[in-house]
Coordinates of C-alpha atoms in Angstrom, one line a residue:
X268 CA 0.0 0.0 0.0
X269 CA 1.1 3.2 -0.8
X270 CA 1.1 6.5 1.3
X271 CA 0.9 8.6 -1.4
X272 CA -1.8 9.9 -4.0
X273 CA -1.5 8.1 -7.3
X274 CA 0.4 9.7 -10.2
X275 CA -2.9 10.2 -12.1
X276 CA -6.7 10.5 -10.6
X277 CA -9.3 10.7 -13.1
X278 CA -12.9 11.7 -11.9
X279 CA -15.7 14.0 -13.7
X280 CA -16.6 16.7 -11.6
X281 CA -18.4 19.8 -12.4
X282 CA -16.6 23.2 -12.1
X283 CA -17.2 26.3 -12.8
X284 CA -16.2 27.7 -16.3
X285 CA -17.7 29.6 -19.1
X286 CA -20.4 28.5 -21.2
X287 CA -19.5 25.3 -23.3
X288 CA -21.6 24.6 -26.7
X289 CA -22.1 20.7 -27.7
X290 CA -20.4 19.0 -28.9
X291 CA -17.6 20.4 -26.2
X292 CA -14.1 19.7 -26.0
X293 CA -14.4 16.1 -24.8
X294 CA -17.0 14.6 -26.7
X295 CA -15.9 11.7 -28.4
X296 CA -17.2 10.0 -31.5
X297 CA -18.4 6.1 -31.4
X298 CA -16.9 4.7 -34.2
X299 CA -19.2 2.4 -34.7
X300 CA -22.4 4.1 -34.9
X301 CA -20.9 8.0 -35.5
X302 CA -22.8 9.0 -32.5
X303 CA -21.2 11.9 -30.3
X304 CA -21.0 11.3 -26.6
X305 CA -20.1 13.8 -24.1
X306 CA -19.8 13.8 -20.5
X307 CA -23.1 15.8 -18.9
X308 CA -22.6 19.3 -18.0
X309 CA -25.2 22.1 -16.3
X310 CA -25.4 25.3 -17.7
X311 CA -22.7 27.3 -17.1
X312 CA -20.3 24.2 -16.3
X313 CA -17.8 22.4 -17.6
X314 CA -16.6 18.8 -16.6
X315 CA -12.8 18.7 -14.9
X316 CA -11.3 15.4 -16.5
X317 CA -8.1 14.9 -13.9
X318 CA -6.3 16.3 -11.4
X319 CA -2.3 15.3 -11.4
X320 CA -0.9 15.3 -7.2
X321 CA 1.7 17.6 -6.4
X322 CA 4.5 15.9 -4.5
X323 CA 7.4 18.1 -2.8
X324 CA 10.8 16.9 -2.2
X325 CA 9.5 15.9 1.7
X326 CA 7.2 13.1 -0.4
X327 CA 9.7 11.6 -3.0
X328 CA 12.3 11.2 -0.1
X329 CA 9.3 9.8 1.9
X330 CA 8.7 7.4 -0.9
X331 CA 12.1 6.0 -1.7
X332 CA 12.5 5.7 2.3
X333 CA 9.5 3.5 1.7
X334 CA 10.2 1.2 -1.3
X335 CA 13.5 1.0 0.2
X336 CA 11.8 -0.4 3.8
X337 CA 9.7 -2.8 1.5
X338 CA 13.3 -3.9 -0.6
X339 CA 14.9 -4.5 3.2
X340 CA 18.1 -5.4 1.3
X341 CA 16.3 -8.3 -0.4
X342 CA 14.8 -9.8 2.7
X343 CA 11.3 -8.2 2.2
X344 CA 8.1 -9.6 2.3
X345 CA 7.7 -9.0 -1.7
X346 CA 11.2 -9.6 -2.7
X347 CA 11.0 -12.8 -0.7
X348 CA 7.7 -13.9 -1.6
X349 CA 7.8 -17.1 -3.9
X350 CA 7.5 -16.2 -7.3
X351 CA 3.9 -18.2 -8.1
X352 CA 2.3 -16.2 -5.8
X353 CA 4.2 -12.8 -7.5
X354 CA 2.6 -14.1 -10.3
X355 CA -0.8 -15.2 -8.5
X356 CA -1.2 -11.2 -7.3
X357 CA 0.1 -9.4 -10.7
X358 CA -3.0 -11.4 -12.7
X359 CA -5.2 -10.1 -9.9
X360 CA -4.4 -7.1 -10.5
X361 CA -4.4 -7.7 -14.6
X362 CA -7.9 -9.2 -14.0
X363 CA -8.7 -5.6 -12.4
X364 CA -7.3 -3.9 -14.9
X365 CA -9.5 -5.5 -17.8
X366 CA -12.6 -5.1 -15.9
X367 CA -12.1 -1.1 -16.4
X368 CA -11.2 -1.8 -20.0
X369 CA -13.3 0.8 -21.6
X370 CA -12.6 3.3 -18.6
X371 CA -9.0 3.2 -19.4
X372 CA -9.5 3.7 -22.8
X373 CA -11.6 6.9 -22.2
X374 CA -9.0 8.3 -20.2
X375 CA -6.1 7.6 -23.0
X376 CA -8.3 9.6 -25.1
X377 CA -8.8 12.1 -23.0
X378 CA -5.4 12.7 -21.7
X379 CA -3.3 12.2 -24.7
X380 CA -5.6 12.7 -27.6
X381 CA -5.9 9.0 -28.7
X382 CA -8.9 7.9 -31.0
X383 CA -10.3 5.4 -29.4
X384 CA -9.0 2.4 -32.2
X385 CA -5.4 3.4 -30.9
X386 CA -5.9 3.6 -27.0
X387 CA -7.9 0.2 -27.4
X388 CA -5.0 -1.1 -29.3
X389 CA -2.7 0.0 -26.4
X390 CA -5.0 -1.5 -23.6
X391 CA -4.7 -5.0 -25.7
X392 CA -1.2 -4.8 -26.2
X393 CA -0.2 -4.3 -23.0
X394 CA -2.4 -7.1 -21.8
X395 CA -1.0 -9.3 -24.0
X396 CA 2.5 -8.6 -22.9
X397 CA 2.0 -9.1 -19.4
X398 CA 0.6 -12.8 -19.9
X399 CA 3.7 -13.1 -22.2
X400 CA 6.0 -12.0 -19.7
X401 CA 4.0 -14.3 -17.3
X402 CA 4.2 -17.5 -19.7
X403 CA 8.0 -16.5 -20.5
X404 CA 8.8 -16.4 -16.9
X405 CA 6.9 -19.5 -15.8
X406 CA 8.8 -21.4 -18.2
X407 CA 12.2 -20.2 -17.5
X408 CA 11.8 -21.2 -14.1
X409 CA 10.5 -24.4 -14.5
X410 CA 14.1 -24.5 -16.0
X411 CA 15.7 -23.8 -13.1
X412 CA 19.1 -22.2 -12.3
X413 CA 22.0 -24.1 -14.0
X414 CA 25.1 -24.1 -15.8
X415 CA 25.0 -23.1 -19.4
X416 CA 26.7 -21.4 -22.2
X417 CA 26.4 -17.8 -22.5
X418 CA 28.1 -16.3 -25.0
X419 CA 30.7 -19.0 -25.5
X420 CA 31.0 -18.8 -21.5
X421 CA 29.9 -21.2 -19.2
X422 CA 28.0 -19.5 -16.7
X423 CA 25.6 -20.8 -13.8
X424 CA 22.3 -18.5 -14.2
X425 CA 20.0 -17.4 -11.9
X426 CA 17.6 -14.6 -12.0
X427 CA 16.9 -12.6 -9.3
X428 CA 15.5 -9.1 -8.1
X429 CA 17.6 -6.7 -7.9
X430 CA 16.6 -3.6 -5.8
X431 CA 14.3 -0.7 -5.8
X432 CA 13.4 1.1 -9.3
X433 CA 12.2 4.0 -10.2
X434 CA 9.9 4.1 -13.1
X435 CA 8.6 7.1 -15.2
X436 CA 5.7 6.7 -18.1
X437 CA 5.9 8.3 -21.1
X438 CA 3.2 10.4 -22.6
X439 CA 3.1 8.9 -25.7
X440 CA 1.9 5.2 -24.8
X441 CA 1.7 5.8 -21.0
X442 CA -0.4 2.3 -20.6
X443 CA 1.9 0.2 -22.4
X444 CA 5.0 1.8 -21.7
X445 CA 4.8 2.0 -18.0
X446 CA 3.1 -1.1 -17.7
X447 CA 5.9 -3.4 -20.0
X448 CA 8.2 -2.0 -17.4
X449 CA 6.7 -2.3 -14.2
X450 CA 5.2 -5.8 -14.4
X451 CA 8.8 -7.5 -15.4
X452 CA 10.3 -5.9 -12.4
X453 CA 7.4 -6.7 -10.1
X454 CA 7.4 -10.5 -10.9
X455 CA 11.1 -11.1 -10.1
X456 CA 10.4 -9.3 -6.9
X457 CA 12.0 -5.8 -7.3
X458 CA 10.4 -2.6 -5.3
X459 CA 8.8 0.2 -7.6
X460 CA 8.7 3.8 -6.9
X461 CA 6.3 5.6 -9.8

């Protein structure tokens, strides 16, 4: 659990503003049936899409204190956890994640411009890649740690976590992007500051 606000909060709320004409800013176009939707607004009012929380330099020390607690030099409760029940808690969370599908989409159109064929894609993709990340995982440690050749070296391999990361999305694909990072460093049980 986290102490801090999340990155990104998106809520409609009604605030004041001047007069807005339909269709509005944020209407958005069904591409299916070419009808135009638009969140509902009162006269005189205009919906607020997101807010975005200010942290200070007394919160981003407060949170790498805390992802470093969690890390405890590799002997925390996540880093030590074994990984089927990493993986057990990441598809909960995936399972979350595609029951607010069409949410998420809105909100990649609404907050980067995306038509809604390109933020779906970017939902799907990323959902794909975590169960291929999963599968890929799964099956490399079913293989076990052991010697091999690497490189023309024989080496004895074994993945583990490594430590506490930080982790910035991009605005360009901030789903996929952020996601294709952060659920590859989860499962081998590193500690992610965001």
């Amino acid at each position: 659990t986290s102490m801090l606000e999340p990155a990104m909060i998106v809520v409609v709320e009604e605030a004041a503003a001047p007069e807005v004409h339909p269709p509005g800013p944020l209407a958005r176009r069904n591409n299916k049936r070419g009808v135009i939707r638009q969140p509902p607004l009162r006269p005189g009012l205009r919906p607020v899409i997101g807010t975005l929380a200010q942290l200070g330099e007394e919160d981003a020390i407060r949170a790498v204190e805390s992802a470093a607690a969690a890390w405890d030099r590799g002997q925390g409760e996540w880093p030590q956890m074994p990984l089927a029940e990493r993986i057990e808690r990441v598809q909960a969370v995936v399972a979350a994640l595609k029951e607010r599908r069409d949410e998420i989409v809105n909100v990649l159109m609404w907050e980067i411009c995306k038509n809604e064929a390109d933020a779906a894609a970017e939902f799907d993709r990323t959902m794909d890649f975590i169960q291929k990340t999963i599968d890929t995982l799964t099956r490399m440690d079913a293989e076990g740690a052991r010697w091999r050749s690497v490189s023309g070296v024989m080496a004895f391999v074994r993945r583990a976590a490594i430590g506490v990361m930080l982790l910035l999305g991009p605005f360009n694909y901030p789903f996929n992007e952020t996601y294709a990072a952060l659920i590859p460093a989860l499962l081998m049980g590193n500690v992610v500051v965001m």
